[in-house]
């Protein structure tokens, strides 16, 4: 098979890039190791910046998002037994975010791809990347007992943190920057009404908690937990009790509990690989970087990477210019490092860090007090939360 672009990975990055390239008339195929059901089974964050909403609209998949998504103009910070609202809309001159699950974004992109008759090869085993340092890269994979080869102009590595793309780059050509946090998030999805109209991020001496939502009847909650914890150790009751303890009395009182429909523990990590281009191979999304979920920047960064990559590749074919391709890595990394900084800062502000002790807690309390009482500080927070411009 011969195509212009081979995309590895059918998560949000690969699917959105596929949609952008299709819109620009560039021919691409997507190779995905798992089944569509497996891809849709992963529960992830659900806050879209305006930039991401606009991109989904551009490729024509925004209809259900605008119908079912919840537009939020603010969020709450809970500490010292009380909640304080950050009025993002007012502080940023009208910007808001869209609360719409990543699973739904993925489903909408998958449906649109299917409707347009575009090729996605699911259950592609042993994907391997070849010759991307020359003019004719190749991608090989196995399916139904046979080995297949795709010849292409470019490879887009959209295969997540554990994918083959970043691992295919020679060790001397890539640098990794990483911070692993000493705790995880235990998340519970439940068919219960959300606690409040907006998200609540709570800093508590027992640890961080987050009250989020997927709709007016489905909630997503998290509590900071130990990396040694096992999901099986956490009964639903134990989870709800712990969450309640980490909220202010009024919120704790109004929390509606119910059986979990999904429960999982995720570690927290900050990670960036530099550069993001190696000859004719480009990394995008989680293949190149990870943010801790505090602030929900993961999907939004994936969206901005593929927006830059889609434009760069389109420019190459339409204008015979490699300027976009040459500038891809630097352009992405500027936005990535700023989102990494915000996610790292918000994580440090809100979690219990055993090693920093009481002094660390006092510093967090002072910073939170400053944050909610200074227009300058709340504006900085709001501006980052709604997303920095592309
Ligand atoms: N061959 C083919 N596909 C692969 C391979 C491989 N060797 N390895 C991984 N994949 C697939 C995975 O099965 C997955 O479907 O690549 C896809 C990568 O998807 P994601 O991990 O969702 O990454 P990305 O599309 O970049 O999305 C970023 O996901 O983790 C969140 O917070 C993050 O919201 C952000 C988003
Ligand atoms: C979620 O709804 O899953 C979510 C929301 C906001 C975050 C992280 C996760 O910062």
Short mmCIF file of C-alpha atoms and ligand atoms in Angstrom, two decimals:
data_model
loop_
_atom_site.label_atom_id
_atom_site.label_comp_id
_atom_site.label_asym_id
_atom_site.label_seq_id
_atom_site.Cartn_x
_atom_site.Cartn_y
_atom_site.Cartn_z
CA UNK A 1 0.00 0.00 0.00
CA UNK A 2 1.15 3.55 -0.73
CA UNK A 3 -0.21 6.64 1.09
CA UNK A 4 0.96 10.16 1.77
CA UNK A 5 0.79 9.87 5.57
CA UNK A 6 0.79 6.78 7.82
CA UNK A 7 -0.64 7.58 11.24
CA UNK A 8 0.21 5.20 14.08
CA UNK A 9 -2.46 5.16 16.82
CA UNK A 10 -6.21 5.81 16.68
CA UNK A 11 -6.57 7.72 19.96
CA UNK A 12 -7.73 11.35 19.87
CA UNK A 13 -4.41 12.56 18.33
CA UNK A 14 -4.39 10.10 15.43
CA UNK A 15 -8.10 10.46 14.71
CA UNK A 16 -8.05 14.26 14.79
CA UNK A 17 -4.96 14.39 12.58
CA UNK A 18 -6.69 11.99 10.18
CA UNK A 19 -9.70 14.32 10.05
CA UNK A 20 -7.57 17.44 9.49
CA UNK A 21 -5.61 15.77 6.69
CA UNK A 22 -8.78 14.47 5.05
CA UNK A 23 -10.23 17.99 5.07
CA UNK A 24 -7.06 19.22 3.35
CA UNK A 25 -7.23 16.47 0.72
CA UNK A 26 -4.20 14.58 2.06
CA UNK A 27 -4.41 10.82 1.88
CA UNK A 28 -3.75 9.02 5.21
CA UNK A 29 -4.21 5.62 6.79
CA UNK A 30 -4.38 4.93 10.55
CA UNK A 31 -2.91 1.82 12.17
CA UNK A 32 -4.20 0.93 15.63
CA UNK A 33 -2.98 -1.95 17.79
CA UNK A 34 -6.26 -2.46 19.67
CA UNK A 35 -9.96 -2.84 18.81
CA UNK A 36 -12.34 0.16 18.57
CA UNK A 37 -14.12 -1.07 21.72
CA UNK A 38 -10.85 -1.12 23.66
CA UNK A 39 -10.00 2.42 22.54
CA UNK A 40 -13.44 3.63 23.65
CA UNK A 41 -13.15 1.83 26.98
CA UNK A 42 -10.44 4.17 28.27
CA UNK A 43 -11.81 6.84 30.61
CA UNK A 44 -9.85 10.08 30.59
CA UNK A 45 -10.27 13.76 31.43
CA UNK A 46 -13.06 15.82 29.98
CA UNK A 47 -12.29 19.54 29.75
CA UNK A 48 -11.83 21.08 26.30
CA UNK A 49 -10.24 24.47 25.75
CA UNK A 50 -11.83 26.78 23.16
CA UNK A 51 -8.93 25.99 20.83
CA UNK A 52 -9.82 22.27 20.92
CA UNK A 53 -13.55 22.99 20.51
CA UNK A 54 -12.74 25.10 17.44
CA UNK A 55 -10.62 22.32 15.94
CA UNK A 56 -13.40 19.76 16.38
CA UNK A 57 -15.78 22.22 14.72
CA UNK A 58 -13.34 22.76 11.86
CA UNK A 59 -13.36 19.07 11.02
CA UNK A 60 -17.15 18.93 11.33
CA UNK A 61 -17.50 16.74 14.43
CA UNK A 62 -18.73 19.35 16.91
CA UNK A 63 -22.47 18.85 16.62
CA UNK A 64 -23.02 16.39 19.52
CA UNK A 65 -20.41 18.18 21.64
CA UNK A 66 -22.37 21.45 21.39
CA UNK A 67 -25.62 19.61 22.13
CA UNK A 68 -24.47 17.48 25.05
CA UNK A 69 -21.34 19.23 26.36
CA UNK A 70 -21.50 21.58 29.34
CA UNK A 71 -20.03 25.06 28.95
CA UNK A 72 -18.29 26.23 32.12
CA UNK A 73 -17.32 29.82 32.83
CA UNK A 74 -15.58 29.07 36.12
CA UNK A 75 -14.46 26.45 38.64
CA UNK A 76 -14.06 26.29 42.38
CA UNK A 77 -11.03 25.89 44.61
CA UNK A 78 -11.80 24.34 47.97
CA UNK A 79 -9.41 24.77 50.92
CA UNK A 80 -9.59 25.61 54.62
CA UNK A 81 -13.19 24.40 54.79
CA UNK A 82 -14.58 26.82 52.17
CA UNK A 83 -14.93 27.15 48.40
CA UNK A 84 -13.74 30.05 46.25
CA UNK A 85 -14.84 30.54 42.66
CA UNK A 86 -12.40 31.40 39.86
CA UNK A 87 -14.53 33.31 37.38
CA UNK A 88 -12.66 32.35 34.20
CA UNK A 89 -15.12 34.03 31.90
CA UNK A 90 -14.85 37.41 33.59
CA UNK A 91 -11.10 37.20 34.15
CA UNK A 92 -10.28 36.25 30.56
CA UNK A 93 -12.66 38.55 28.73
CA UNK A 94 -15.25 35.90 27.91
CA UNK A 95 -13.34 32.64 27.47
CA UNK A 96 -14.91 29.41 28.71
CA UNK A 97 -14.25 25.66 28.58
CA UNK A 98 -16.38 22.75 27.35
CA UNK A 99 -16.89 19.79 29.68
CA UNK A 100 -17.22 16.81 27.33
CA UNK A 101 -15.53 13.45 27.94
CA UNK A 102 -12.53 12.39 25.90
CA UNK A 103 -14.34 9.11 25.22
CA UNK A 104 -17.10 11.06 23.48
CA UNK A 105 -14.60 13.11 21.45
CA UNK A 106 -12.99 9.85 20.33
CA UNK A 107 -16.37 8.31 19.47
CA UNK A 108 -17.40 11.35 17.39
CA UNK A 109 -14.11 11.28 15.48
CA UNK A 110 -14.39 7.51 14.90
CA UNK A 111 -17.96 7.83 13.62
CA UNK A 112 -17.02 10.65 11.25
CA UNK A 113 -14.07 8.65 9.94
CA UNK A 114 -16.27 5.65 9.29
CA UNK A 115 -18.93 7.78 7.59
CA UNK A 116 -16.29 9.33 5.30
CA UNK A 117 -15.09 5.84 4.32
CA UNK A 118 -11.53 6.45 5.54
CA UNK A 119 -9.22 3.55 6.37
CA UNK A 120 -8.38 2.64 9.95
CA UNK A 121 -6.68 -0.71 10.40
CA UNK A 122 -7.53 -1.96 13.90
CA UNK A 123 -5.70 -4.83 15.59
CA UNK A 124 -2.54 -4.10 13.61
CA UNK A 125 0.13 -6.14 15.43
CA UNK A 126 3.91 -5.61 15.62
CA UNK A 127 3.84 -2.19 13.98
CA UNK A 128 7.41 -1.18 13.08
CA UNK A 129 8.76 2.04 11.54
CA UNK A 130 11.54 2.04 8.92
CA UNK A 131 13.63 4.48 6.85
CA UNK A 132 12.12 7.64 8.28
CA UNK A 133 15.51 9.31 8.01
CA UNK A 134 15.25 9.02 4.20
CA UNK A 135 12.75 10.10 1.51
CA UNK A 136 10.55 6.97 1.61
CA UNK A 137 9.57 5.84 5.09
CA UNK A 138 7.82 2.49 5.51
CA UNK A 139 5.57 1.07 8.19
CA UNK A 140 5.16 -2.67 8.61
CA UNK A 141 2.52 -4.52 10.60
CA UNK A 142 0.94 -7.93 10.93
CA UNK A 143 -2.73 -8.63 10.57
CA UNK A 144 -4.64 -11.90 10.08
CA UNK A 145 -1.41 -13.87 9.94
CA UNK A 146 0.16 -11.82 7.11
CA UNK A 147 2.82 -9.09 7.13
CA UNK A 148 1.91 -5.84 5.34
CA UNK A 149 3.99 -2.85 4.34
CA UNK A 150 2.89 0.75 3.82
CA UNK A 151 5.10 3.12 1.86
CA UNK A 152 4.52 6.77 2.72
CA UNK A 153 5.94 10.32 2.65
CA UNK A 154 5.49 10.91 6.39
CA UNK A 155 4.82 8.95 9.57
CA UNK A 156 2.81 10.53 12.39
CA UNK A 157 3.53 8.84 15.72
CA UNK A 158 0.24 9.32 17.59
CA UNK A 159 0.55 6.10 19.56
CA UNK A 160 0.57 7.35 23.13
CA UNK A 161 3.16 7.15 25.89
CA UNK A 162 3.84 3.41 25.48
CA UNK A 163 3.77 3.37 21.68
CA UNK A 164 6.39 2.22 19.19
CA UNK A 165 7.06 5.60 17.56
CA UNK A 166 9.10 7.34 20.25
CA UNK A 167 10.85 4.03 20.97
CA UNK A 168 11.93 3.80 17.30
CA UNK A 169 14.05 6.95 17.53
CA UNK A 170 17.77 6.25 18.14
CA UNK A 171 18.56 6.99 21.81
CA UNK A 172 21.18 9.62 20.95
CA UNK A 173 18.69 11.68 18.93
CA UNK A 174 16.11 12.25 21.67
CA UNK A 175 16.10 13.75 25.16
CA UNK A 176 13.51 12.98 27.80
CA UNK A 177 12.56 15.28 30.68
CA UNK A 178 10.52 13.70 33.44
CA UNK A 179 9.04 14.11 36.87
CA UNK A 180 7.13 11.29 38.51
CA UNK A 181 4.88 12.31 41.42
CA UNK A 182 4.78 10.26 44.62
CA UNK A 183 1.02 9.54 44.46
CA UNK A 184 -1.82 8.62 42.11
CA UNK A 185 -5.45 9.51 41.45
CA UNK A 186 -8.21 7.06 42.25
CA UNK A 187 -11.09 7.89 39.89
CA UNK A 188 -14.73 6.82 40.09
CA UNK A 189 -17.38 7.23 37.40
CA UNK A 190 -20.98 7.02 38.64
CA UNK A 191 -24.50 7.70 37.43
CA UNK A 192 -25.11 10.32 40.09
CA UNK A 193 -25.79 14.04 39.62
CA UNK A 194 -22.68 16.24 39.81
CA UNK A 195 -22.07 17.89 43.17
CA UNK A 196 -22.15 21.42 41.77
CA UNK A 197 -22.57 23.21 38.44
CA UNK A 198 -18.82 23.57 38.07
CA UNK A 199 -15.72 21.53 38.89
CA UNK A 200 -14.35 21.60 42.44
CA UNK A 201 -10.60 21.17 43.02
CA UNK A 202 -9.91 20.58 46.70
CA UNK A 203 -6.71 20.91 48.71
CA UNK A 204 -7.13 19.04 52.00
CA UNK A 205 -4.72 17.82 54.66
CA UNK A 206 -5.81 14.24 53.82
CA UNK A 207 -4.96 14.85 50.16
CA UNK A 208 -6.34 16.28 46.92
CA UNK A 209 -9.89 15.66 45.64
CA UNK A 210 -11.68 16.63 42.44
CA UNK A 211 -15.40 16.68 41.68
CA UNK A 212 -15.99 16.62 37.94
CA UNK A 213 -18.77 15.45 35.64
CA UNK A 214 -19.67 13.99 32.29
CA UNK A 215 -23.30 15.19 32.16
CA UNK A 216 -26.03 16.35 34.54
CA UNK A 217 -26.59 12.72 35.51
CA UNK A 218 -23.05 11.30 35.41
CA UNK A 219 -20.21 12.31 37.73
CA UNK A 220 -16.48 11.75 37.71
CA UNK A 221 -14.69 12.09 41.04
CA UNK A 222 -11.08 11.62 42.10
CA UNK A 223 -9.13 11.38 45.33
CA UNK A 224 -5.35 11.45 45.67
CA UNK A 225 -4.18 7.98 46.74
CA UNK A 226 -0.98 6.10 47.44
CA UNK A 227 0.85 4.49 44.52
CA UNK A 228 0.75 1.26 46.51
CA UNK A 229 -3.06 1.26 46.68
CA UNK A 230 -4.94 -1.33 44.66
CA UNK A 231 -8.38 -0.55 43.20
CA UNK A 232 -9.79 -3.69 44.86
CA UNK A 233 -8.90 -2.24 48.29
CA UNK A 234 -11.23 0.69 47.66
CA UNK A 235 -14.90 -0.21 48.12
CA UNK A 236 -17.39 2.34 46.77
CA UNK A 237 -18.28 3.29 50.34
CA UNK A 238 -14.65 3.84 51.29
CA UNK A 239 -14.22 6.07 48.23
CA UNK A 240 -17.29 8.22 48.96
CA UNK A 241 -16.34 8.55 52.64
CA UNK A 242 -12.84 9.70 51.73
CA UNK A 243 -14.11 12.16 49.13
CA UNK A 244 -16.63 13.61 51.60
CA UNK A 245 -13.88 14.15 54.19
CA UNK A 246 -11.87 16.20 51.70
CA UNK A 247 -14.68 18.67 50.90
CA UNK A 248 -16.13 21.66 52.75
CA UNK A 249 -19.16 20.87 54.99
CA UNK A 250 -21.78 22.21 52.52
CA UNK A 251 -20.36 20.22 49.60
CA UNK A 252 -19.96 17.09 51.74
CA UNK A 253 -23.60 17.44 52.77
CA UNK A 254 -24.92 17.68 49.22
CA UNK A 255 -22.78 14.88 47.71
CA UNK A 256 -25.02 12.24 46.12
CA UNK A 257 -23.38 8.81 46.07
CA UNK A 258 -24.13 5.65 44.10
CA UNK A 259 -22.48 2.53 42.69
CA UNK A 260 -19.31 3.04 40.64
CA UNK A 261 -19.46 2.13 36.96
CA UNK A 262 -15.70 2.46 36.53
CA UNK A 263 -12.92 2.72 39.10
CA UNK A 264 -9.22 3.02 38.35
CA UNK A 265 -5.92 4.33 39.70
CA UNK A 266 -3.65 6.45 37.51
CA UNK A 267 -0.12 7.54 38.38
CA UNK A 268 0.83 11.20 37.83
CA UNK A 269 3.72 12.15 35.60
CA UNK A 270 5.19 15.15 33.80
CA UNK A 271 7.16 14.10 30.71
CA UNK A 272 8.45 15.77 27.55
CA UNK A 273 10.54 14.25 24.74
CA UNK A 274 12.56 16.64 22.58
CA UNK A 275 12.61 17.12 19.66
CA UNK A 276 9.32 15.91 18.16
CA UNK A 277 10.54 15.44 14.59
CA UNK A 278 13.11 12.98 13.27
CA UNK A 279 13.42 13.22 9.49
CA UNK A 280 10.01 12.20 8.23
CA UNK A 281 8.69 10.93 11.59
CA UNK A 282 6.68 13.29 13.79
CA UNK A 283 5.54 12.60 17.34
CA UNK A 284 2.24 14.08 18.56
CA UNK A 285 0.13 13.88 21.73
CA UNK A 286 0.97 11.45 24.53
CA UNK A 287 3.70 9.87 22.36
CA UNK A 288 5.74 13.04 23.01
CA UNK A 289 4.52 14.36 26.33
CA UNK A 290 2.47 13.66 29.44
CA UNK A 291 1.01 16.12 31.92
CA UNK A 292 -0.44 15.27 35.32
CA UNK A 293 -4.26 15.52 34.99
CA UNK A 294 -4.59 18.52 37.33
CA UNK A 295 -5.84 21.15 34.89
CA UNK A 296 -6.85 18.62 32.19
CA UNK A 297 -4.32 19.72 29.58
CA UNK A 298 -3.52 16.29 28.03
CA UNK A 299 -6.14 16.16 25.30
CA UNK A 300 -5.82 19.89 24.60
CA UNK A 301 -2.08 19.58 23.98
CA UNK A 302 -2.69 16.60 21.71
CA UNK A 303 -5.15 18.75 19.76
CA UNK A 304 -2.72 21.64 19.34
CA UNK A 305 0.12 19.31 18.24
CA UNK A 306 -1.98 17.78 15.49
CA UNK A 307 -3.29 21.17 14.44
CA UNK A 308 0.33 22.30 13.87
CA UNK A 309 1.20 19.00 12.19
CA UNK A 310 -1.87 19.02 9.95
CA UNK A 311 -1.04 22.55 8.76
CA UNK A 312 2.64 21.68 8.25
CA UNK A 313 1.88 18.62 6.12
CA UNK A 314 -0.83 20.44 4.15
CA UNK A 315 1.58 23.30 3.47
CA UNK A 316 4.13 20.78 2.20
CA UNK A 317 1.72 19.36 -0.39
CA UNK A 318 -0.14 22.53 -1.34
CA UNK A 319 2.70 25.03 -1.35
CA UNK A 320 5.71 22.73 -1.74
CA UNK A 321 7.12 24.39 1.38
CA UNK A 322 8.80 22.55 4.22
CA UNK A 323 8.77 25.59 6.52
CA UNK A 324 5.92 24.19 8.65
CA UNK A 325 7.57 20.81 8.91
CA UNK A 326 10.90 22.34 9.88
CA UNK A 327 9.27 24.49 12.55
CA UNK A 328 6.91 21.78 13.88
CA UNK A 329 8.90 20.67 16.90
CA UNK A 330 9.80 24.12 18.14
CA UNK A 331 6.28 25.42 17.66
CA UNK A 332 4.73 22.53 19.58
CA UNK A 333 7.28 22.54 22.37
CA UNK A 334 6.70 26.18 23.22
CA UNK A 335 3.01 25.50 23.94
CA UNK A 336 3.79 22.14 25.59
CA UNK A 337 6.30 23.55 28.08
CA UNK A 338 3.90 26.29 29.10
CA UNK A 339 1.13 23.72 29.70
CA UNK A 340 3.64 21.47 31.51
CA UNK A 341 4.51 24.37 33.78
CA UNK A 342 0.85 25.08 34.57
CA UNK A 343 -0.01 21.41 35.21
CA UNK A 344 3.07 20.97 37.42
CA UNK A 345 2.29 24.16 39.34
CA UNK A 346 -1.38 23.26 39.87
CA UNK A 347 -0.37 19.73 40.95
CA UNK A 348 2.13 21.11 43.46
CA UNK A 349 -0.41 23.57 44.82
CA UNK A 350 -3.22 21.08 45.38
CA UNK A 351 -1.69 17.76 46.53
CA UNK A 352 -0.34 16.48 49.79
CA UNK A 353 3.41 15.96 49.41
CA UNK A 354 4.63 13.85 52.32
CA UNK A 355 8.21 15.09 51.96
CA UNK A 356 7.46 18.82 52.24
CA UNK A 357 5.79 18.48 55.66
CA UNK A 358 3.98 21.25 57.52
CA UNK A 359 6.07 23.98 55.95
CA UNK A 360 4.92 22.85 52.52
CA UNK A 361 1.30 22.91 53.69
CA UNK A 362 1.70 26.47 54.99
CA UNK A 363 3.16 27.52 51.64
CA UNK A 364 0.21 26.00 49.79
CA UNK A 365 -2.26 27.72 52.12
CA UNK A 366 -0.54 31.09 51.62
CA UNK A 367 -0.50 30.66 47.87
CA UNK A 368 -4.16 29.64 47.71
CA UNK A 369 -5.09 32.66 49.86
CA UNK A 370 -3.14 34.91 47.50
CA UNK A 371 -4.59 33.21 44.43
CA UNK A 372 -8.24 33.77 45.30
CA UNK A 373 -7.72 37.28 46.69
CA UNK A 374 -5.51 38.80 44.02
CA UNK A 375 -7.00 39.69 40.65
CA UNK A 376 -3.55 39.35 39.09
CA UNK A 377 -3.06 35.83 40.47
CA UNK A 378 -6.59 34.64 39.64
CA UNK A 379 -6.24 36.06 36.13
CA UNK A 380 -3.02 34.11 35.59
CA UNK A 381 -4.73 30.95 36.73
CA UNK A 382 -7.86 31.55 34.61
CA UNK A 383 -5.83 32.41 31.51
CA UNK A 384 -3.91 29.14 31.76
CA UNK A 385 -6.96 27.04 32.59
CA UNK A 386 -8.95 28.22 29.55
CA UNK A 387 -5.82 27.61 27.47
CA UNK A 388 -3.11 29.77 26.00
CA UNK A 389 -3.58 30.77 22.36
CA UNK A 390 -2.31 28.51 19.57
N1 LIG B 1 0.83 0.32 17.16
C1 LIG B 1 -0.39 0.86 16.87
N2 LIG B 1 -1.12 1.57 17.77
C2 LIG B 1 -0.58 1.73 18.98
C3 LIG B 1 0.69 1.22 19.35
C4 LIG B 1 1.39 0.49 18.37
N3 LIG B 1 2.60 -0.04 18.65
N4 LIG B 1 0.94 1.57 20.62
C5 LIG B 1 -0.12 2.26 21.05
N5 LIG B 1 -1.05 2.37 20.08
C6 LIG B 1 -2.35 3.04 20.15
C7 LIG B 1 -3.06 2.85 21.47
O1 LIG B 1 -3.77 1.62 21.53
C8 LIG B 1 -3.98 4.05 21.51
O2 LIG B 1 -5.24 3.77 20.96
O3 LIG B 1 -2.17 4.44 20.05
C9 LIG B 1 -3.27 5.10 20.66
C10 LIG B 1 -2.76 6.27 21.49
O4 LIG B 1 -3.84 6.92 22.08
P1 LIG B 1 -3.73 7.77 23.45
O5 LIG B 1 -2.92 7.03 24.44
O6 LIG B 1 -5.11 8.17 23.82
O7 LIG B 1 -2.87 9.06 23.03
P2 LIG B 1 -3.28 10.35 22.20
O8 LIG B 1 -4.13 10.00 21.03
O9 LIG B 1 -2.03 11.11 22.00
O10 LIG B 1 -4.24 11.12 23.16
C11 LIG B 1 -3.83 11.99 24.12
O11 LIG B 1 -4.95 10.84 25.83
O12 LIG B 1 -3.81 10.10 27.70
C12 LIG B 1 -4.67 11.03 27.21
O13 LIG B 1 -4.35 12.88 28.56
C13 LIG B 1 -4.10 12.34 27.33
O14 LIG B 1 -6.03 13.30 26.72
C14 LIG B 1 -4.77 13.01 26.23
C15 LIG B 1 -4.90 12.05 25.14
C1 LIG B 2 -12.31 14.73 34.49
O1 LIG B 2 -13.48 15.13 34.33
O2 LIG B 2 -12.01 13.54 34.36
C2 LIG B 2 -11.25 15.73 34.82
C3 LIG B 2 -11.58 17.07 34.86
C4 LIG B 2 -10.62 18.00 35.19
C5 LIG B 2 -9.34 17.59 35.47
C6 LIG B 2 -9.01 16.25 35.40
C7 LIG B 2 -9.97 15.32 35.08
O3 LIG B 2 -8.41 18.52 35.81
#
